[in-house]
Amino acid sequence: MKIDLNSDMAEGFGAYRMAEDETLLDIVSSANLACGFHAGDAVIMDRTVRMAQERGVAIGAHIGFPDLMGFGRRLMQIDPKEMEKHAIYQLGALEGICRAAGVRMAHASFHGALGNLIAVDQPMADAMARAVRAFDKTLFVSSAPGTAIAHAAEAEGLRVFTKFLADRAYDAKGLLVSRKLPGSMVKDANAVRERVARLLKDGTVVAITGEVLAMKVDSILIHSDTAGAVDLARTIRGAIEAAGGTIAPFPQTLG
């Protein structure tokens, strides 16, 4: 069994660094890079792209709302057609950095409030899928299974790889629990290990309210800004290997 281990990265700004990206890149197999809207800048993107390239880590754009102050975690009232252009802008920014480094961008992912919105809002999900297809129809789209963006991407003829967020709680519908609610973040290493082991063994996840959810995924994600992210990433990698799995960038896991 091969499975991708994924993390969001390049989330600093200027002189400020958000997480231990360099260390995480030795553990994960794919990375979603902030493109300057919710975090990141040209220098940070370039540095992260080159570190990922050295390690054979797949690179994707982490598209978010234009909200540096709120780190892209605040819902913004933006028309889908307008946000479509903002998404293309971000894809272009990372593609330019990748091209200069001689590496190819593999996928698009969606950050924070935008990611939560397009899980349920079909018009915005359709706009994001159109943006990716218009920019590069060979890009994969990263999504939780069964969401509006997964359906939109498939309708646009894009390839989807599905992910499980190891450090986030899910509700009974398989959607992420709001960060404003207690228990939304799973920070305990043993709890993370048990969630990953269960997912790999029988393809299920326990919702925060106790329901058992079937979840077929191609990738497991750990947020780089979660407290103790490096140790949690090692825990997840250990759980995968203990289950007889192999960590590989998602294009390899999908054949």
Backbone as CSV, one residue per row, in Angstrom:
resi,resn,N_x,N_y,N_z,CA_x,CA_y,CA_z,C_x,C_y,C_z
1,MET,0.832,-1.193,0.000,0.000,0.000,0.000,0.872,1.249,0.000
2,LYS,0.605,2.140,-0.943,1.285,3.424,-0.973,0.288,4.525,-0.617
3,ILE,0.726,5.483,0.174,-0.127,6.616,0.514,0.724,7.871,0.635
4,ASP,0.147,8.987,0.258,0.825,10.283,0.318,0.707,10.866,1.719
5,LEU,1.761,11.529,2.178,1.745,12.277,3.432,1.979,13.737,3.076
6,ASN,1.045,14.583,3.433,0.951,15.932,2.901,0.961,16.981,4.012
7,SER,1.442,18.195,3.687,1.394,19.281,4.666,1.315,20.623,3.951
8,ASP,0.698,21.606,4.613,0.653,22.978,4.120,1.924,23.697,4.547
9,MET,2.543,24.428,3.615,3.842,25.052,3.910,3.966,26.444,3.302
10,ALA,5.148,27.031,3.474,5.481,28.369,2.956,4.559,29.432,3.537
11,GLU,4.182,29.263,4.804,3.175,30.133,5.390,3.745,31.273,6.229
12,GLY,5.013,31.585,6.039,5.560,32.769,6.690,5.270,34.010,5.865
13,PHE,5.940,35.101,6.207,5.817,36.335,5.422,6.992,37.251,5.772
14,GLY,7.748,37.625,4.755,8.911,38.474,5.015,9.901,37.780,5.938
15,ALA,10.239,38.469,7.022,11.207,37.922,7.976,10.580,36.904,8.935
16,TYR,9.262,36.715,8.853,8.565,35.877,9.826,8.344,34.469,9.268
17,ARG,8.665,33.473,10.072,8.458,32.076,9.679,7.349,31.482,10.535
18,MET,6.562,30.640,9.909,5.377,30.102,10.573,5.613,28.714,11.153
19,ALA,6.394,27.900,10.467,6.521,26.501,10.876,7.896,25.966,10.497
20,GLU,8.142,24.706,10.842,9.430,24.065,10.572,9.378,23.344,9.223
21,ASP,9.254,24.120,8.154,9.078,23.532,6.828,10.231,22.622,6.426
22,GLU,11.449,23.048,6.694,12.604,22.266,6.255,12.594,20.873,6.876
23,THR,12.281,20.811,8.155,12.224,19.515,8.833,11.049,18.683,8.332
24,LEU,9.907,19.318,8.157,8.728,18.608,7.677,8.947,18.035,6.282
25,LEU,9.699,18.743,5.457,9.941,18.269,4.094,10.762,16.981,4.069
26,ASP,11.441,16.655,5.167,12.143,15.372,5.263,11.201,14.233,5.646
27,ILE,9.957,14.580,6.011,9.011,13.579,6.509,7.878,13.341,5.521
28,VAL,7.383,14.408,4.891,6.210,14.306,4.023,6.610,13.979,2.586
29,SER,5.597,13.704,1.753,5.855,13.402,0.345,5.213,14.399,-0.610
30,SER,4.337,15.266,-0.107,3.801,16.345,-0.934,3.515,17.556,-0.046
31,ALA,3.510,18.738,-0.668,3.334,19.970,0.087,2.468,20.946,-0.686
32,ASN,1.616,21.664,0.053,0.777,22.713,-0.507,1.387,24.052,-0.095
33,LEU,1.797,24.864,-1.053,2.529,26.093,-0.748,1.633,27.324,-0.840
34,ALA,1.632,28.127,0.227,0.922,29.408,0.219,1.479,30.284,-0.903
35,CYS,0.590,30.992,-1.574,0.968,31.723,-2.789,0.905,33.240,-2.637
36,GLY,0.953,33.732,-1.380,1.026,35.167,-1.165,-0.273,35.841,-0.784
37,PHE,-1.390,35.114,-0.805,-2.670,35.744,-0.483,-3.028,35.591,0.988
38,HIS,-2.996,34.361,1.511,-3.244,34.199,2.948,-1.935,34.180,3.727
39,ALA,-0.831,33.909,3.029,0.511,33.878,3.634,1.505,33.695,2.499
40,GLY,2.793,33.763,2.853,3.834,33.512,1.870,4.200,34.728,1.046
41,ASP,5.355,34.645,0.414,5.808,35.673,-0.520,6.767,35.007,-1.503
42,ALA,7.277,35.775,-2.448,8.098,35.204,-3.519,9.337,34.501,-2.993
43,VAL,10.000,35.100,-2.008,11.235,34.524,-1.484,10.943,33.222,-0.747
44,ILE,9.905,33.226,0.079,9.549,32.028,0.836,9.096,30.918,-0.112
45,MET,8.302,31.284,-1.120,7.880,30.282,-2.101,9.090,29.663,-2.794
46,ASP,10.022,30.495,-3.228,11.196,29.995,-3.937,12.019,29.070,-3.043
47,ARG,12.239,29.468,-1.816,13.030,28.644,-0.900,12.347,27.292,-0.658
48,THR,11.037,27.313,-0.469,10.317,26.074,-0.188,10.260,25.173,-1.409
49,VAL,10.054,25.772,-2.578,10.053,24.988,-3.823,11.382,24.263,-3.998
50,ARG,12.479,24.958,-3.778,13.800,24.353,-3.992,14.106,23.278,-2.951
51,MET,13.660,23.484,-1.716,13.846,22.446,-0.693,13.017,21.206,-1.031
52,ALA,11.795,21.425,-1.503,10.942,20.298,-1.890,11.535,19.555,-3.081
53,GLN,12.059,20.303,-4.032,12.667,19.702,-5.221,13.833,18.799,-4.840
54,GLU,14.656,19.246,-3.913,15.806,18.454,-3.486,15.387,17.122,-2.866
55,ARG,14.202,17.102,-2.260,13.750,15.916,-1.535,12.747,15.071,-2.335
56,GLY,12.415,15.491,-3.532,11.453,14.746,-4.338,10.038,14.849,-3.833
57,VAL,9.734,15.959,-3.167,8.389,16.198,-2.623,7.529,16.881,-3.678
58,ALA,6.331,16.360,-3.926,5.418,16.959,-4.901,4.949,18.325,-4.420
59,ILE,4.840,19.268,-5.342,4.529,20.657,-5.009,3.169,21.052,-5.554
60,GLY,2.366,21.696,-4.707,1.068,22.190,-5.150,0.816,23.586,-4.631
61,ALA,-0.111,24.290,-5.280,-0.509,25.629,-4.851,-1.589,25.528,-3.784
62,HIS,-1.422,26.297,-2.712,-2.422,26.343,-1.649,-3.166,27.669,-1.798
63,ILE,-4.304,27.614,-2.445,-5.060,28.806,-2.833,-5.950,29.252,-1.686
64,GLY,-5.925,30.556,-1.373,-6.735,31.063,-0.276,-7.359,32.402,-0.589
65,PHE,-8.204,32.872,0.317,-8.770,34.214,0.209,-7.656,35.258,0.331
66,PRO,-7.829,36.445,-0.262,-6.842,37.524,-0.112,-6.951,38.138,1.284
67,ASP,-6.364,37.496,2.271,-6.574,37.861,3.674,-5.328,37.573,4.505
68,LEU,-4.277,38.342,4.278,-3.050,38.153,5.052,-3.283,38.372,6.544
69,MET,-4.065,39.383,6.879,-4.264,39.700,8.297,-4.963,38.562,9.034
70,GLY,-5.906,37.920,8.361,-6.660,36.840,9.003,-6.156,35.460,8.660
71,PHE,-4.999,35.369,7.975,-4.395,34.097,7.595,-5.363,33.236,6.784
72,GLY,-6.253,33.887,6.051,-7.167,33.152,5.193,-8.196,32.317,5.909
73,ARG,-8.360,32.531,7.209,-9.294,31.717,7.975,-10.598,32.457,8.283
74,ARG,-10.786,33.624,7.642,-12.034,34.366,7.808,-12.815,34.304,6.497
75,LEU,-14.116,34.038,6.610,-14.956,33.971,5.421,-15.091,35.353,4.801
76,MET,-14.882,35.452,3.498,-14.993,36.721,2.784,-16.114,36.626,1.754
77,GLN,-16.861,37.703,1.625,-17.967,37.758,0.673,-17.426,38.197,-0.687
78,ILE,-16.943,37.244,-1.457,-16.363,37.514,-2.769,-17.171,36.774,-3.827
79,ASP,-17.506,37.458,-4.900,-18.227,36.828,-5.988,-17.393,35.683,-6.564
80,PRO,-18.010,34.530,-6.845,-17.246,33.397,-7.374,-16.428,33.729,-8.620
81,LYS,-16.961,34.530,-9.528,-16.221,34.877,-10.744,-14.981,35.706,-10.412
82,GLU,-15.103,36.556,-9.391,-13.950,37.348,-8.953,-12.904,36.449,-8.295
83,MET,-13.354,35.527,-7.441,-12.425,34.643,-6.752,-11.751,33.704,-7.736
84,GLU,-12.438,33.381,-8.832,-11.842,32.552,-9.873,-10.560,33.191,-10.402
85,LYS,-10.590,34.505,-10.600,-9.405,35.210,-11.104,-8.318,35.273,-10.037
86,HIS,-8.726,35.434,-8.776,-7.736,35.417,-7.691,-7.041,34.058,-7.607
87,ALA,-7.794,32.989,-7.877,-7.198,31.646,-7.854,-6.188,31.481,-8.980
88,ILE,-6.541,31.949,-10.171,-5.612,31.869,-11.307,-4.345,32.669,-11.019
89,TYR,-4.496,33.820,-10.393,-3.356,34.660,-10.026,-2.391,33.893,-9.122
90,GLN,-2.940,33.203,-8.138,-2.092,32.460,-7.202,-1.409,31.272,-7.889
91,LEU,-2.142,30.579,-8.733,-1.534,29.493,-9.490,-0.381,29.998,-10.340
92,GLY,-0.577,31.152,-10.959,0.470,31.725,-11.799,1.705,32.116,-11.007
93,ALA,1.496,32.619,-9.800,2.633,33.025,-8.965,3.525,31.830,-8.638
94,LEU,2.905,30.735,-8.193,3.713,29.563,-7.833,4.295,28.901,-9.071
95,GLU,3.545,28.879,-10.163,4.060,28.280,-11.392,5.305,29.013,-11.873
96,GLY,5.329,30.340,-11.743,6.515,31.102,-12.138,7.732,30.722,-11.317
97,ILE,7.542,30.572,-10.008,8.633,30.166,-9.128,9.104,28.752,-9.488
98,CYS,8.143,27.857,-9.705,8.489,26.474,-10.060,9.248,26.416,-11.386
99,ARG,8.788,27.167,-12.365,9.433,27.133,-13.677,10.871,27.621,-13.578
100,ALA,11.089,28.658,-12.796,12.449,29.189,-12.635,13.362,28.179,-11.956
101,ALA,12.777,27.328,-11.097,13.566,26.314,-10.386,13.689,25.018,-11.185
102,GLY,12.989,24.938,-12.309,13.060,23.738,-13.135,12.267,22.571,-12.592
103,VAL,11.156,22.875,-11.905,10.321,21.824,-11.334,8.879,22.072,-11.742
104,ARG,8.093,21.012,-11.786,6.703,21.139,-12.226,5.743,21.115,-11.042
105,MET,4.776,22.007,-11.061,3.711,22.007,-10.063,2.764,20.845,-10.360
106,ALA,2.313,20.147,-9.322,1.528,18.928,-9.529,0.050,19.077,-9.211
107,HIS,-0.293,19.978,-8.284,-1.683,20.000,-7.837,-2.103,21.357,-7.291
108,ALA,-3.390,21.478,-7.057,-3.958,22.652,-6.402,-4.748,22.190,-5.184
109,SER,-4.609,22.945,-4.100,-5.334,22.682,-2.867,-5.914,24.013,-2.401
110,PHE,-6.849,23.958,-1.448,-7.542,25.186,-1.044,-7.491,25.340,0.470
111,HIS,-7.162,26.545,0.890,-6.810,26.822,2.282,-7.977,27.376,3.095
112,GLY,-7.985,27.018,4.357,-8.776,27.704,5.365,-10.243,27.909,5.037
113,ALA,-10.685,29.174,5.171,-12.098,29.499,4.968,-12.551,29.198,3.549
114,LEU,-11.677,29.393,2.568,-12.037,29.070,1.192,-12.219,27.568,1.038
115,GLY,-11.310,26.794,1.608,-11.421,25.337,1.537,-12.699,24.830,2.195
116,ASN,-13.045,25.401,3.350,-14.278,25.001,4.027,-15.504,25.383,3.192
117,LEU,-15.460,26.566,2.576,-16.592,27.032,1.784,-16.850,26.139,0.578
118,ILE,-15.796,25.802,-0.153,-15.999,25.031,-1.382,-16.264,23.556,-1.116
119,ALA,-16.235,23.166,0.151,-16.682,21.812,0.482,-18.194,21.706,0.368
120,VAL,-18.905,22.853,0.529,-20.376,22.831,0.573,-21.035,23.799,-0.398
121,ASP,-20.315,24.807,-0.864,-20.889,25.836,-1.734,-20.576,25.519,-3.194
122,GLN,-21.588,25.026,-3.934,-21.318,24.556,-5.287,-20.899,25.667,-6.255
123,PRO,-21.514,26.866,-6.233,-21.071,27.919,-7.158,-19.601,28.306,-6.968
124,MET,-19.153,28.422,-5.712,-17.750,28.774,-5.480,-16.847,27.594,-5.845
125,ALA,-17.299,26.384,-5.546,-16.527,25.196,-5.924,-16.385,25.112,-7.439
126,ASP,-17.458,25.386,-8.148,-17.406,25.373,-9.615,-16.399,26.398,-10.125
127,ALA,-16.378,27.568,-9.494,-15.443,28.621,-9.913,-13.999,28.192,-9.693
128,MET,-13.725,27.532,-8.573,-12.357,27.096,-8.308,-11.927,25.991,-9.272
129,ALA,-12.847,25.100,-9.594,-12.527,24.051,-10.564,-12.281,24.656,-11.950
130,ARG,-13.082,25.648,-12.323,-12.864,26.311,-13.614,-11.497,26.986,-13.655
131,ALA,-11.119,27.600,-12.543,-9.826,28.295,-12.483,-8.677,27.311,-12.711
132,VAL,-8.729,26.173,-12.033,-7.660,25.183,-12.178,-7.623,24.653,-13.611
133,ARG,-8.785,24.335,-14.145,-8.813,23.793,-15.503,-8.318,24.815,-16.522
134,ALA,-8.729,26.075,-16.354,-8.296,27.114,-17.290,-6.789,27.318,-17.229
135,PHE,-6.234,27.176,-16.020,-4.796,27.388,-15.854,-3.986,26.206,-16.376
136,ASP,-4.360,24.992,-15.944,-3.627,23.795,-16.359,-4.482,22.576,-16.063
137,LYS,-5.094,22.010,-17.095,-6.011,20.893,-16.891,-5.307,19.612,-16.477
138,THR,-3.967,19.595,-16.461,-3.251,18.400,-16.009,-3.022,18.398,-14.496
139,LEU,-3.326,19.509,-13.827,-3.143,19.557,-12.378,-4.173,18.679,-11.671
140,PHE,-3.743,18.026,-10.607,-4.669,17.341,-9.720,-5.320,18.369,-8.794
141,VAL,-6.477,18.025,-8.262,-7.141,18.834,-7.238,-7.194,18.021,-5.952
142,SER,-6.731,18.617,-4.870,-6.745,17.973,-3.557,-8.048,18.322,-2.848
143,SER,-8.751,17.315,-2.352,-10.049,17.556,-1.736,-10.408,16.434,-0.786
144,ALA,-11.235,16.760,0.209,-11.861,15.706,1.000,-12.871,14.989,0.107
145,PRO,-13.104,13.696,0.336,-14.030,12.951,-0.526,-15.470,13.427,-0.373
146,GLY,-16.213,13.411,-1.490,-17.643,13.694,-1.452,-18.034,15.145,-1.310
147,THR,-17.088,16.059,-1.467,-17.366,17.476,-1.287,-17.786,18.139,-2.601
148,ALA,-18.270,19.383,-2.484,-18.676,20.130,-3.673,-17.501,20.332,-4.624
149,ILE,-16.307,20.611,-4.097,-15.151,20.839,-4.970,-14.724,19.542,-5.646
150,ALA,-14.867,18.415,-4.992,-14.537,17.136,-5.629,-15.458,16.890,-6.820
151,HIS,-16.747,17.145,-6.636,-17.703,16.976,-7.727,-17.426,17.967,-8.860
152,ALA,-17.113,19.220,-8.493,-16.851,20.245,-9.496,-15.612,19.913,-10.316
153,ALA,-14.570,19.466,-9.647,-13.333,19.112,-10.347,-13.558,17.960,-11.317
154,GLU,-14.272,16.952,-10.867,-14.560,15.812,-11.737,-15.399,16.243,-12.938
155,ALA,-16.346,17.169,-12.712,-17.185,17.656,-13.805,-16.365,18.421,-14.840
156,GLU,-15.271,19.044,-14.397,-14.391,19.778,-15.303,-13.344,18.875,-15.947
157,GLY,-13.402,17.586,-15.638,-12.444,16.645,-16.210,-11.096,16.640,-15.519
158,LEU,-11.046,17.179,-14.296,-9.793,17.210,-13.534,-9.670,15.954,-12.678
159,ARG,-8.455,15.561,-12.409,-8.201,14.415,-11.546,-8.159,14.877,-10.092
160,VAL,-8.788,14.105,-9.230,-8.893,14.456,-7.808,-8.127,13.441,-6.978
161,PHE,-7.350,13.935,-5.998,-6.840,13.009,-4.982,-7.414,13.436,-3.641
162,THR,-7.942,12.460,-2.920,-8.682,12.739,-1.702,-7.766,12.663,-0.478
163,LYS,-8.115,13.448,0.527,-7.233,13.548,1.694,-8.022,13.450,2.996
164,PHE,-7.311,13.010,4.031,-7.812,12.953,5.398,-6.932,13.852,6.240
165,LEU,-7.536,14.736,7.025,-6.780,15.651,7.874,-6.616,15.009,9.251
166,ALA,-5.415,14.556,9.526,-5.169,13.762,10.731,-5.309,14.565,12.012
167,ASP,-5.132,15.880,11.938,-5.150,16.711,13.137,-6.416,17.551,13.269
168,ARG,-7.467,17.214,12.474,-8.725,17.948,12.543,-9.894,17.002,12.766
169,ALA,-10.853,17.441,13.575,-12.051,16.642,13.840,-13.059,16.813,12.708
170,TYR,-13.831,15.753,12.474,-14.880,15.764,11.455,-16.260,15.695,12.115
171,ASP,-17.251,16.306,11.433,-18.619,16.191,11.942,-19.305,14.979,11.319
172,ALA,-20.584,14.805,11.617,-21.300,13.619,11.167,-21.464,13.558,9.654
173,LYS,-21.308,14.690,8.965,-21.418,14.739,7.507,-20.066,14.571,6.817
174,GLY,-19.007,14.384,7.605,-17.684,14.235,7.031,-17.020,15.557,6.705
175,LEU,-17.542,16.651,7.264,-16.961,17.977,7.071,-16.132,18.351,8.297
176,LEU,-15.188,19.261,8.110,-14.341,19.677,9.224,-15.136,20.459,10.261
177,VAL,-14.856,20.179,11.523,-15.462,20.934,12.617,-14.812,22.310,12.669
178,SER,-15.589,23.346,12.846,-15.068,24.713,12.903,-13.988,24.843,13.970
179,ARG,-12.933,25.565,13.618,-11.852,25.807,14.581,-12.332,26.593,15.798
180,LYS,-13.475,27.214,15.717,-14.007,27.978,16.847,-14.571,27.070,17.937
181,LEU,-14.784,25.796,17.604,-15.409,24.879,18.548,-14.372,24.026,19.275
182,PRO,-14.633,23.692,20.530,-13.691,22.842,21.267,-13.581,21.469,20.632
183,GLY,-12.354,20.942,20.631,-12.129,19.619,20.079,-11.934,19.584,18.580
184,SER,-11.921,20.753,17.940,-11.767,20.786,16.483,-10.364,20.383,16.043
185,MET,-9.366,20.635,16.895,-7.991,20.258,16.600,-7.615,19.019,17.410
186,VAL,-6.974,18.067,16.755,-6.516,16.845,17.424,-5.002,16.969,17.590
187,LYS,-4.562,17.247,18.791,-3.151,17.542,19.037,-2.411,16.404,19.739
188,ASP,-3.155,15.485,20.344,-2.533,14.404,21.084,-1.963,13.360,20.126
189,ALA,-0.686,13.030,20.272,-0.018,12.113,19.352,-0.671,10.735,19.336
190,ASN,-1.094,10.253,20.499,-1.726,8.934,20.551,-3.060,8.936,19.802
191,ALA,-3.815,10.023,19.946,-5.093,10.132,19.247,-4.882,10.182,17.735
192,VAL,-3.865,10.933,17.312,-3.549,11.016,15.879,-3.152,9.644,15.353
193,ARG,-2.305,8.936,16.124,-1.848,7.603,15.702,-3.034,6.644,15.570
194,GLU,-3.938,6.682,16.530,-5.094,5.797,16.494,-6.005,6.115,15.309
195,ARG,-6.186,7.407,15.009,-7.028,7.794,13.875,-6.437,7.294,12.553
196,VAL,-5.129,7.466,12.408,-4.472,7.030,11.180,-4.512,5.512,11.056
197,ALA,-4.221,4.814,12.157,-4.236,3.350,12.124,-5.618,2.826,11.758
198,ARG,-6.656,3.427,12.308,-8.033,3.005,11.996,-8.350,3.249,10.526
199,LEU,-7.960,4.416,10.033,-8.208,4.748,8.628,-7.545,3.740,7.700
200,LEU,-6.285,3.397,7.996,-5.551,2.477,7.146,-6.085,1.050,7.246
201,LYS,-6.582,0.687,8.431,-7.055,-0.691,8.644,-8.409,-0.946,7.996
202,ASP,-9.381,-0.052,8.276,-10.730,-0.340,7.780,-11.387,0.821,7.042
203,GLY,-10.610,1.886,6.768,-11.139,2.975,5.958,-12.231,3.783,6.621
204,THR,-12.169,3.903,7.952,-13.188,4.675,8.661,-12.568,5.713,9.590
205,VAL,-13.373,6.725,9.886,-12.995,7.792,10.808,-14.164,7.997,11.764
206,VAL,-13.883,8.241,13.027,-14.944,8.501,14.001,-15.191,10.006,14.071
207,ALA,-16.427,10.421,13.828,-16.794,11.835,13.909,-16.750,12.310,15.351
208,ILE,-16.711,13.617,15.531,-16.613,14.195,16.873,-17.830,13.833,17.722
209,THR,-18.954,13.528,17.047,-20.174,13.146,17.755,-20.360,11.640,17.841
210,GLY,-19.347,10.867,17.412,-19.366,9.434,17.617,-19.730,8.582,16.419
211,GLU,-20.260,9.176,15.357,-20.612,8.388,14.174,-19.359,7.848,13.499
212,VAL,-19.459,6.646,12.929,-18.350,6.050,12.192,-18.557,6.354,10.703
213,LEU,-17.585,7.037,10.109,-17.692,7.488,8.722,-16.748,6.700,7.829
214,ALA,-17.250,6.213,6.711,-16.384,5.594,5.714,-15.641,6.697,4.974
215,MET,-14.328,6.532,4.793,-13.529,7.574,4.146,-12.387,6.922,3.368
216,LYS,-12.500,6.949,2.046,-11.451,6.398,1.183,-10.578,7.554,0.721
217,VAL,-9.296,7.510,1.065,-8.421,8.644,0.766,-7.113,8.193,0.123
218,ASP,-6.485,9.141,-0.557,-5.190,8.917,-1.203,-4.053,9.580,-0.443
219,SER,-4.399,10.474,0.503,-3.381,11.280,1.169,-3.807,11.570,2.600
220,ILE,-2.824,11.682,3.487,-3.061,12.070,4.879,-2.334,13.389,5.115
221,LEU,-3.054,14.379,5.673,-2.491,15.723,5.848,-2.286,16.058,7.319
222,ILE,-1.164,16.727,7.586,-0.892,17.321,8.892,-0.614,18.803,8.676
223,HIS,-1.277,19.663,9.446,-1.037,21.096,9.309,0.321,21.465,9.914
224,SER,1.086,22.255,9.179,2.419,22.610,9.667,2.368,23.548,10.861
225,ASP,1.243,24.258,11.054,1.154,25.206,12.166,0.467,24.612,13.393
226,THR,0.101,23.336,13.340,-0.418,22.671,14.534,0.703,22.524,15.555
227,ALA,0.389,22.734,16.820,1.406,22.587,17.865,2.021,21.194,17.805
228,GLY,3.367,21.134,17.762,4.049,19.855,17.705,3.921,19.162,16.371
229,ALA,3.783,19.945,15.280,3.523,19.384,13.953,4.589,18.384,13.511
230,VAL,5.853,18.669,13.793,6.925,17.775,13.353,6.788,16.410,14.026
231,ASP,6.552,16.408,15.324,6.394,15.139,16.039,5.140,14.404,15.569
232,LEU,4.066,15.157,15.301,2.844,14.535,14.803,3.064,13.928,13.420
233,ALA,3.822,14.634,12.583,4.124,14.097,11.246,4.918,12.808,11.357
234,ARG,5.880,12.767,12.266,6.647,11.527,12.478,5.754,10.413,13.003
235,THR,4.808,10.781,13.869,3.858,9.804,14.399,3.023,9.197,13.275
236,ILE,2.543,10.059,12.377,1.725,9.589,11.254,2.555,8.692,10.339
237,ARG,3.764,9.135,10.047,4.633,8.323,9.186,4.885,6.960,9.830
238,GLY,5.133,6.958,11.134,5.356,5.702,11.844,4.140,4.799,11.804
239,ALA,2.941,5.382,11.928,1.712,4.596,11.895,1.503,3.965,10.528
240,ILE,1.819,4.725,9.479,1.687,4.200,8.118,2.648,3.039,7.898
241,GLU,3.891,3.235,8.310,4.900,2.190,8.107,4.611,0.965,8.971
242,ALA,4.075,1.189,10.184,3.724,0.063,11.051,2.599,-0.776,10.453
243,ALA,1.758,-0.125,9.642,0.656,-0.836,8.988,1.093,-1.476,7.676
244,GLY,2.398,-1.401,7.373,2.915,-1.999,6.149,2.825,-1.090,4.943
245,GLY,2.534,0.191,5.177,2.398,1.133,4.083,3.710,1.782,3.696
246,THR,3.719,2.404,2.531,4.872,3.135,2.022,4.449,4.566,1.723
247,ILE,5.268,5.534,2.156,5.006,6.948,1.874,5.514,7.270,0.478
248,ALA,4.657,7.879,-0.349,5.065,8.253,-1.705,4.226,9.445,-2.149
249,PRO,4.805,10.329,-2.998,4.014,11.459,-3.511,2.765,10.939,-4.220
250,PHE,1.652,11.677,-4.071,0.380,11.171,-4.564,0.354,10.782,-6.050
251,PRO,1.107,11.441,-6.936,1.052,10.959,-8.322,1.488,9.500,-8.452
252,GLN,2.398,9.077,-7.569,2.842,7.681,-7.597,1.806,6.754,-6.992
253,THR,1.123,7.227,-5.947,0.114,6.384,-5.305,-1.087,6.167,-6.208
254,LEU,-1.318,7.094,-7.131,-2.450,6.978,-8.052,-2.063,6.310,-9.353
255,GLY,-0.793,5.939,-9.504,-0.341,5.294,-10.721,-0.152,6.262,-11.864
